[in-house]
């Protein structure tokens, strides 16, 4: 499921300019000293059934989600340890990690808030900030409205994305020599559409932790222009495949084909009772 998403969003749609296949990432960063390495796919072993049994044995009725975090952190650190041990290059070199945790699919607020706060804190506590960076993905990902800071590893806020979209629109109009100098350029997308376009860059089949090497993150920032990349991505994702089809922001927002594709990816392979077929809609 995650590989199918990588192929559709990161590779085919070009949302990540440094991921050219489902097997490896880091392409285009050789001049910055970053080798191409393998994408390591992992699946968290945490389960509601195990956590419920633990609570029952301990005769404690509360704290189910809290108990899910402990094995998730264990799984994540095991994957990060293997990533650091194997190094960034060579036949076993790992460039990045994508760890899926289906048990957290139905609670984006808990995933994006407490879970990622603890994950980031654990990286800091281990003094590993110079080695690793974590990025948040979720099937119901929502972009911050700018009133609060979402934290590290999250998409830029709607006001920041809107500023970049407006800037890109102005540059495109100037290049096409179609801008009316007497009027300010108009933003091609509403704030709601920009929020949807930003969110779809982070909507994966399951709640997912993306771990990248810190030097790779730093190199990417040197090569890419966020002010150009994110508006381009929003434009690609918010433009319907059918030119006669209107953009919509109902439910999950954006191009309806994106919602359908994500549902199809969630249905790939076997699916247990803890992995619902339907994605809860975010307004």
mmCIF file of C-alpha atoms in Angstrom:
data_model
loop_
_atom_site.group_PDB
_atom_site.id
_atom_site.type_symbol
_atom_site.label_atom_id
_atom_site.label_comp_id
_atom_site.label_asym_id
_atom_site.label_seq_id
_atom_site.Cartn_x
_atom_site.Cartn_y
_atom_site.Cartn_z
ATOM 1 C CA UNK A 1 0.000 0.000 0.000
ATOM 2 C CA UNK A 2 2.721 2.444 0.946
ATOM 3 C CA UNK A 3 4.760 1.515 -2.140
ATOM 4 C CA UNK A 4 1.716 2.139 -4.335
ATOM 5 C CA UNK A 5 1.320 5.563 -2.744
ATOM 6 C CA UNK A 6 5.015 6.364 -3.268
ATOM 7 C CA UNK A 7 4.682 5.457 -6.948
ATOM 8 C CA UNK A 8 1.502 7.499 -7.465
ATOM 9 C CA UNK A 9 2.303 10.628 -5.427
ATOM 10 C CA UNK A 10 6.042 10.959 -4.973
ATOM 11 C CA UNK A 11 7.250 9.446 -8.254
ATOM 12 C CA UNK A 12 4.506 9.864 -10.869
ATOM 13 C CA UNK A 13 3.155 13.205 -9.627
ATOM 14 C CA UNK A 14 6.667 14.369 -8.763
ATOM 15 C CA UNK A 15 5.716 15.640 -5.309
ATOM 16 C CA UNK A 16 9.192 14.746 -3.997
ATOM 17 C CA UNK A 17 11.854 15.767 -6.525
ATOM 18 C CA UNK A 18 14.402 13.481 -4.850
ATOM 19 C CA UNK A 19 12.396 10.249 -5.092
ATOM 20 C CA UNK A 20 12.411 8.698 -8.561
ATOM 21 C CA UNK A 21 11.372 5.123 -7.749
ATOM 22 C CA UNK A 22 9.656 3.049 -5.072
ATOM 23 C CA UNK A 23 12.946 1.381 -4.188
ATOM 24 C CA UNK A 24 15.373 4.257 -3.705
ATOM 25 C CA UNK A 25 15.480 7.959 -2.862
ATOM 26 C CA UNK A 26 18.016 10.760 -2.658
ATOM 27 C CA UNK A 27 18.344 11.207 -6.414
ATOM 28 C CA UNK A 28 19.623 14.633 -7.420
ATOM 29 C CA UNK A 29 21.618 15.266 -4.253
ATOM 30 C CA UNK A 30 24.953 13.753 -5.284
ATOM 31 C CA UNK A 31 26.600 17.169 -5.651
ATOM 32 C CA UNK A 32 25.682 17.851 -2.004
ATOM 33 C CA UNK A 33 27.379 14.637 -0.898
ATOM 34 C CA UNK A 34 24.170 12.660 -0.372
ATOM 35 C CA UNK A 35 24.193 9.192 -1.969
ATOM 36 C CA UNK A 36 21.152 7.441 -3.381
ATOM 37 C CA UNK A 37 19.928 4.871 -0.888
ATOM 38 C CA UNK A 38 17.214 2.318 -0.319
ATOM 39 C CA UNK A 39 13.740 3.182 0.986
ATOM 40 C CA UNK A 40 13.121 0.914 3.982
ATOM 41 C CA UNK A 41 9.448 -0.015 4.396
ATOM 42 C CA UNK A 42 8.309 -1.030 7.886
ATOM 43 C CA UNK A 43 5.034 -1.927 9.576
ATOM 44 C CA UNK A 44 4.457 -1.264 13.271
ATOM 45 C CA UNK A 45 3.546 -4.316 15.319
ATOM 46 C CA UNK A 46 1.461 -2.293 17.776
ATOM 47 C CA UNK A 47 -2.131 -3.525 18.011
ATOM 48 C CA UNK A 48 -5.291 -2.582 19.847
ATOM 49 C CA UNK A 49 -5.855 -6.216 20.805
ATOM 50 C CA UNK A 50 -2.517 -6.445 22.611
ATOM 51 C CA UNK A 51 -3.024 -3.116 24.350
ATOM 52 C CA UNK A 52 -6.551 -4.091 25.425
ATOM 53 C CA UNK A 53 -5.297 -7.377 26.874
ATOM 54 C CA UNK A 54 -2.602 -5.505 28.779
ATOM 55 C CA UNK A 55 -5.142 -3.104 30.241
ATOM 56 C CA UNK A 56 -7.435 -6.013 31.163
ATOM 57 C CA UNK A 57 -4.659 -7.897 32.934
ATOM 58 C CA UNK A 58 -3.632 -4.728 34.753
ATOM 59 C CA UNK A 59 -7.298 -4.042 35.601
ATOM 60 C CA UNK A 60 -6.848 -0.501 34.256
ATOM 61 C CA UNK A 61 -9.752 0.752 32.100
ATOM 62 C CA UNK A 62 -8.015 3.785 30.599
ATOM 63 C CA UNK A 63 -4.868 4.494 28.621
ATOM 64 C CA UNK A 64 -5.407 2.346 25.511
ATOM 65 C CA UNK A 65 -3.861 4.837 23.093
ATOM 66 C CA UNK A 66 -1.012 5.484 25.508
ATOM 67 C CA UNK A 67 -0.140 1.795 25.487
ATOM 68 C CA UNK A 68 -0.123 1.828 21.691
ATOM 69 C CA UNK A 69 2.577 4.511 21.681
ATOM 70 C CA UNK A 70 5.143 2.411 23.546
ATOM 71 C CA UNK A 71 5.468 -0.391 20.941
ATOM 72 C CA UNK A 72 5.236 2.216 18.160
ATOM 73 C CA UNK A 73 8.268 4.060 19.545
ATOM 74 C CA UNK A 74 10.049 0.738 19.940
ATOM 75 C CA UNK A 75 9.329 -0.226 16.326
ATOM 76 C CA UNK A 76 10.390 3.200 15.080
ATOM 77 C CA UNK A 77 13.672 3.211 16.984
ATOM 78 C CA UNK A 78 14.460 -0.326 15.865
ATOM 79 C CA UNK A 79 14.009 0.812 12.255
ATOM 80 C CA UNK A 80 16.107 3.943 12.868
ATOM 81 C CA UNK A 81 18.845 1.886 14.532
ATOM 82 C CA UNK A 82 19.000 -0.408 11.487
ATOM 83 C CA UNK A 83 19.084 2.637 9.215
ATOM 84 C CA UNK A 84 22.064 4.131 11.069
ATOM 85 C CA UNK A 85 23.847 0.765 11.325
ATOM 86 C CA UNK A 86 23.535 0.040 7.594
ATOM 87 C CA UNK A 87 24.757 3.483 6.555
ATOM 88 C CA UNK A 88 23.552 5.712 3.724
ATOM 89 C CA UNK A 89 25.131 3.970 0.732
ATOM 90 C CA UNK A 90 26.305 0.594 -0.502
ATOM 91 C CA UNK A 91 24.098 -2.398 -1.326
ATOM 92 C CA UNK A 92 22.318 -2.219 2.056
ATOM 93 C CA UNK A 93 22.441 1.557 2.479
ATOM 94 C CA UNK A 94 19.192 3.173 3.650
ATOM 95 C CA UNK A 95 18.187 6.656 2.540
ATOM 96 C CA UNK A 96 14.830 6.882 4.299
ATOM 97 C CA UNK A 97 12.227 4.961 6.289
ATOM 98 C CA UNK A 98 8.471 4.736 5.766
ATOM 99 C CA UNK A 99 6.874 3.049 8.780
ATOM 100 C CA UNK A 100 3.113 2.430 8.622
ATOM 101 C CA UNK A 101 1.043 2.270 11.824
ATOM 102 C CA UNK A 102 -2.574 1.383 10.876
ATOM 103 C CA UNK A 103 -3.766 1.407 14.507
ATOM 104 C CA UNK A 104 -3.571 5.212 14.448
ATOM 105 C CA UNK A 105 -5.484 5.712 11.176
ATOM 106 C CA UNK A 106 -8.677 6.982 12.819
ATOM 107 C CA UNK A 107 -7.207 9.663 15.108
ATOM 108 C CA UNK A 108 -5.190 12.276 13.235
ATOM 109 C CA UNK A 109 -5.199 14.737 16.150
ATOM 110 C CA UNK A 110 -3.627 12.171 18.476
ATOM 111 C CA UNK A 111 -1.158 11.077 15.801
ATOM 112 C CA UNK A 112 -0.067 14.575 14.808
ATOM 113 C CA UNK A 113 -0.056 15.879 18.379
ATOM 114 C CA UNK A 114 1.037 13.617 21.264
ATOM 115 C CA UNK A 115 2.526 10.831 19.142
ATOM 116 C CA UNK A 116 4.780 13.074 17.077
ATOM 117 C CA UNK A 117 5.642 15.242 20.079
ATOM 118 C CA UNK A 118 6.908 12.143 21.897
ATOM 119 C CA UNK A 119 8.722 10.906 18.805
ATOM 120 C CA UNK A 120 10.474 14.243 18.332
ATOM 121 C CA UNK A 121 11.290 14.376 22.054
ATOM 122 C CA UNK A 122 12.828 10.913 21.888
ATOM 123 C CA UNK A 123 15.091 12.010 19.021
ATOM 124 C CA UNK A 124 16.174 15.042 21.049
ATOM 125 C CA UNK A 125 16.678 12.956 24.199
ATOM 126 C CA UNK A 126 18.901 10.571 22.224
ATOM 127 C CA UNK A 127 20.857 13.578 20.907
ATOM 128 C CA UNK A 128 20.151 12.324 17.401
ATOM 129 C CA UNK A 129 18.914 15.610 15.852
ATOM 130 C CA UNK A 130 22.133 15.829 13.828
ATOM 131 C CA UNK A 131 21.458 12.360 12.401
ATOM 132 C CA UNK A 132 17.708 11.969 11.914
ATOM 133 C CA UNK A 133 14.568 13.914 11.085
ATOM 134 C CA UNK A 134 10.962 12.696 11.262
ATOM 135 C CA UNK A 135 8.047 13.707 9.018
ATOM 136 C CA UNK A 136 4.318 13.166 9.659
ATOM 137 C CA UNK A 137 1.897 11.483 7.219
ATOM 138 C CA UNK A 138 -1.694 10.332 7.789
ATOM 139 C CA UNK A 139 -4.755 9.373 5.677
ATOM 140 C CA UNK A 140 -6.688 12.297 7.197
ATOM 141 C CA UNK A 141 -3.802 14.776 7.303
ATOM 142 C CA UNK A 142 -4.885 18.406 7.765
ATOM 143 C CA UNK A 143 -2.747 21.525 7.328
ATOM 144 C CA UNK A 144 -2.441 24.051 10.147
ATOM 145 C CA UNK A 145 -4.477 27.238 9.685
ATOM 146 C CA UNK A 146 -1.574 29.273 11.026
ATOM 147 C CA UNK A 147 -3.112 30.073 14.415
ATOM 148 C CA UNK A 148 -0.828 27.540 16.083
ATOM 149 C CA UNK A 149 2.536 26.017 15.225
ATOM 150 C CA UNK A 150 2.014 22.350 14.292
ATOM 151 C CA UNK A 151 5.546 21.329 15.247
ATOM 152 C CA UNK A 152 8.487 19.810 13.443
ATOM 153 C CA UNK A 153 7.835 17.352 10.654
ATOM 154 C CA UNK A 154 4.581 18.925 9.494
ATOM 155 C CA UNK A 155 3.406 20.710 6.355
ATOM 156 C CA UNK A 156 3.726 24.500 6.236
ATOM 157 C CA UNK A 157 0.675 26.455 7.400
ATOM 158 C CA UNK A 158 -2.052 27.647 5.036
ATOM 159 C CA UNK A 159 -0.949 31.333 5.215
ATOM 160 C CA UNK A 160 2.623 30.412 4.268
ATOM 161 C CA UNK A 161 1.459 28.163 1.411
ATOM 162 C CA UNK A 162 -0.929 30.848 0.187
ATOM 163 C CA UNK A 163 1.888 33.414 0.124
ATOM 164 C CA UNK A 164 3.977 31.100 -2.047
ATOM 165 C CA UNK A 165 1.043 30.237 -4.332
ATOM 166 C CA UNK A 166 0.320 33.927 -4.918
ATOM 167 C CA UNK A 167 4.002 34.585 -5.587
ATOM 168 C CA UNK A 168 4.177 31.768 -8.129
ATOM 169 C CA UNK A 169 0.971 32.970 -9.803
ATOM 170 C CA UNK A 170 2.440 36.419 -10.242
ATOM 171 C CA UNK A 171 5.657 35.031 -11.722
ATOM 172 C CA UNK A 172 3.723 32.791 -14.136
ATOM 173 C CA UNK A 173 1.590 35.729 -15.274
ATOM 174 C CA UNK A 174 4.661 37.845 -15.853
ATOM 175 C CA UNK A 175 6.305 35.101 -17.871
ATOM 176 C CA UNK A 176 3.200 34.747 -20.013
ATOM 177 C CA UNK A 177 2.955 38.520 -20.363
ATOM 178 C CA UNK A 178 -0.688 38.394 -19.376
ATOM 179 C CA UNK A 179 -0.583 40.364 -16.155
ATOM 180 C CA UNK A 180 -2.591 43.574 -15.884
ATOM 181 C CA UNK A 181 -0.197 45.998 -14.222
ATOM 182 C CA UNK A 182 -3.086 48.032 -12.849
ATOM 183 C CA UNK A 183 -4.423 45.167 -10.742
ATOM 184 C CA UNK A 184 -2.708 42.877 -8.237
ATOM 185 C CA UNK A 185 -2.402 39.253 -9.377
ATOM 186 C CA UNK A 186 -5.183 36.984 -8.212
ATOM 187 C CA UNK A 187 -4.507 33.780 -6.298
ATOM 188 C CA UNK A 188 -5.609 30.829 -8.486
ATOM 189 C CA UNK A 189 -6.803 28.842 -5.449
ATOM 190 C CA UNK A 190 -8.929 29.617 -2.416
ATOM 191 C CA UNK A 191 -7.527 29.139 1.091
ATOM 192 C CA UNK A 192 -9.600 25.963 1.395
ATOM 193 C CA UNK A 193 -8.170 24.605 -1.846
ATOM 194 C CA UNK A 194 -4.619 25.477 -0.740
ATOM 195 C CA UNK A 195 -5.228 23.664 2.549
ATOM 196 C CA UNK A 196 -6.442 20.616 0.602
ATOM 197 C CA UNK A 197 -3.493 20.774 -1.803
ATOM 198 C CA UNK A 198 -1.060 20.908 1.094
ATOM 199 C CA UNK A 199 -2.807 18.094 2.937
ATOM 200 C CA UNK A 200 -2.841 15.729 -0.046
ATOM 201 C CA UNK A 201 0.950 15.848 -0.112
ATOM 202 C CA UNK A 202 0.861 14.140 3.303
ATOM 203 C CA UNK A 203 -2.106 11.770 2.956
ATOM 204 C CA UNK A 204 -0.890 8.172 2.946
ATOM 205 C CA UNK A 205 -2.878 4.908 3.086
ATOM 206 C CA UNK A 206 -1.999 4.580 6.789
ATOM 207 C CA UNK A 207 -0.618 6.722 9.567
ATOM 208 C CA UNK A 208 3.037 6.814 8.585
ATOM 209 C CA UNK A 209 6.344 7.968 10.035
ATOM 210 C CA UNK A 210 8.895 9.084 7.473
ATOM 211 C CA UNK A 211 12.462 9.132 8.787
ATOM 212 C CA UNK A 212 15.122 10.940 6.795
ATOM 213 C CA UNK A 213 18.793 11.524 7.401
ATOM 214 C CA UNK A 214 19.417 15.027 8.735
ATOM 215 C CA UNK A 215 22.120 15.749 6.157
ATOM 216 C CA UNK A 216 19.705 14.717 3.401
ATOM 217 C CA UNK A 217 17.104 17.166 4.718
ATOM 218 C CA UNK A 218 19.698 19.944 4.848
ATOM 219 C CA UNK A 219 20.913 19.159 1.324
ATOM 220 C CA UNK A 220 17.366 19.134 -0.035
ATOM 221 C CA UNK A 221 16.734 22.591 1.428
ATOM 222 C CA UNK A 222 19.827 23.867 -0.373
ATOM 223 C CA UNK A 223 18.777 22.456 -3.751
ATOM 224 C CA UNK A 224 15.021 22.981 -3.821
ATOM 225 C CA UNK A 225 13.025 26.179 -3.452
ATOM 226 C CA UNK A 226 10.089 25.670 -1.109
ATOM 227 C CA UNK A 227 8.469 28.781 -2.560
ATOM 228 C CA UNK A 228 8.395 27.028 -5.944
ATOM 229 C CA UNK A 229 8.000 23.369 -4.991
ATOM 230 C CA UNK A 230 4.884 23.595 -2.813
ATOM 231 C CA UNK A 231 2.825 25.811 -5.157
ATOM 232 C CA UNK A 232 3.760 23.489 -8.019
ATOM 233 C CA UNK A 233 2.641 20.480 -5.977
ATOM 234 C CA UNK A 234 -0.632 22.150 -5.012
ATOM 235 C CA UNK A 235 -1.298 23.033 -8.640
ATOM 236 C CA UNK A 236 -0.637 19.433 -9.737
ATOM 237 C CA UNK A 237 -2.778 17.858 -7.026
ATOM 238 C CA UNK A 238 -5.658 20.339 -7.223
ATOM 239 C CA UNK A 239 -6.024 20.193 -10.998
ATOM 240 C CA UNK A 240 -8.588 17.516 -11.984
ATOM 241 C CA UNK A 241 -7.491 14.878 -14.480
ATOM 242 C CA UNK A 242 -10.524 15.799 -16.542
ATOM 243 C CA UNK A 243 -10.206 19.481 -17.594
ATOM 244 C CA UNK A 244 -14.016 19.755 -17.703
ATOM 245 C CA UNK A 245 -14.343 18.584 -14.101
ATOM 246 C CA UNK A 246 -14.655 21.311 -11.483
ATOM 247 C CA UNK A 247 -12.413 21.426 -8.437
ATOM 248 C CA UNK A 248 -14.141 20.457 -5.218
ATOM 249 C CA UNK A 249 -13.274 20.686 -1.542
ATOM 250 C CA UNK A 250 -16.064 18.579 -0.103
ATOM 251 C CA UNK A 251 -14.988 16.065 2.516
ATOM 252 C CA UNK A 252 -11.304 15.326 1.943
ATOM 253 C CA UNK A 253 -10.975 18.247 -0.476
ATOM 254 C CA UNK A 254 -9.283 18.633 -3.828
ATOM 255 C CA UNK A 255 -9.223 16.475 -6.927
ATOM 256 C CA UNK A 256 -11.810 13.670 -6.417
ATOM 257 C CA UNK A 257 -9.445 11.236 -8.129
ATOM 258 C CA UNK A 258 -7.037 11.605 -5.197
ATOM 259 C CA UNK A 259 -9.612 10.325 -2.732
ATOM 260 C CA UNK A 260 -10.482 7.390 -4.969
ATOM 261 C CA UNK A 261 -6.820 6.483 -5.477
ATOM 262 C CA UNK A 262 -6.120 6.566 -1.738
ATOM 263 C CA UNK A 263 -9.108 4.332 -1.052
ATOM 264 C CA UNK A 264 -7.885 1.868 -3.675
ATOM 265 C CA UNK A 265 -4.421 1.793 -2.103
ATOM 266 C CA UNK A 266 -5.931 1.098 1.313
ATOM 267 C CA UNK A 267 -7.761 -1.874 -0.197
ATOM 268 C CA UNK A 268 -4.624 -3.480 -1.628
ATOM 269 C CA UNK A 269 -3.683 -6.835 -0.130
ATOM 270 C CA UNK A 270 -5.186 -8.304 3.009
ATOM 271 C CA UNK A 271 -7.029 -6.043 5.418
ATOM 272 C CA UNK A 272 -7.795 -6.845 9.050
ATOM 273 C CA UNK A 273 -10.574 -5.516 11.240
ATOM 274 C CA UNK A 274 -8.166 -2.945 12.632
ATOM 275 C CA UNK A 275 -7.620 -1.519 9.137
ATOM 276 C CA UNK A 276 -10.901 0.085 8.018
ATOM 277 C CA UNK A 277 -11.662 0.370 4.336
ATOM 278 C CA UNK A 278 -13.191 3.839 4.615
ATOM 279 C CA UNK A 279 -11.145 6.935 5.419
ATOM 280 C CA UNK A 280 -12.826 9.226 7.989
ATOM 281 C CA UNK A 281 -13.385 12.560 6.244
ATOM 282 C CA UNK A 282 -11.756 15.732 7.495
ATOM 283 C CA UNK A 283 -13.702 18.944 6.881
#
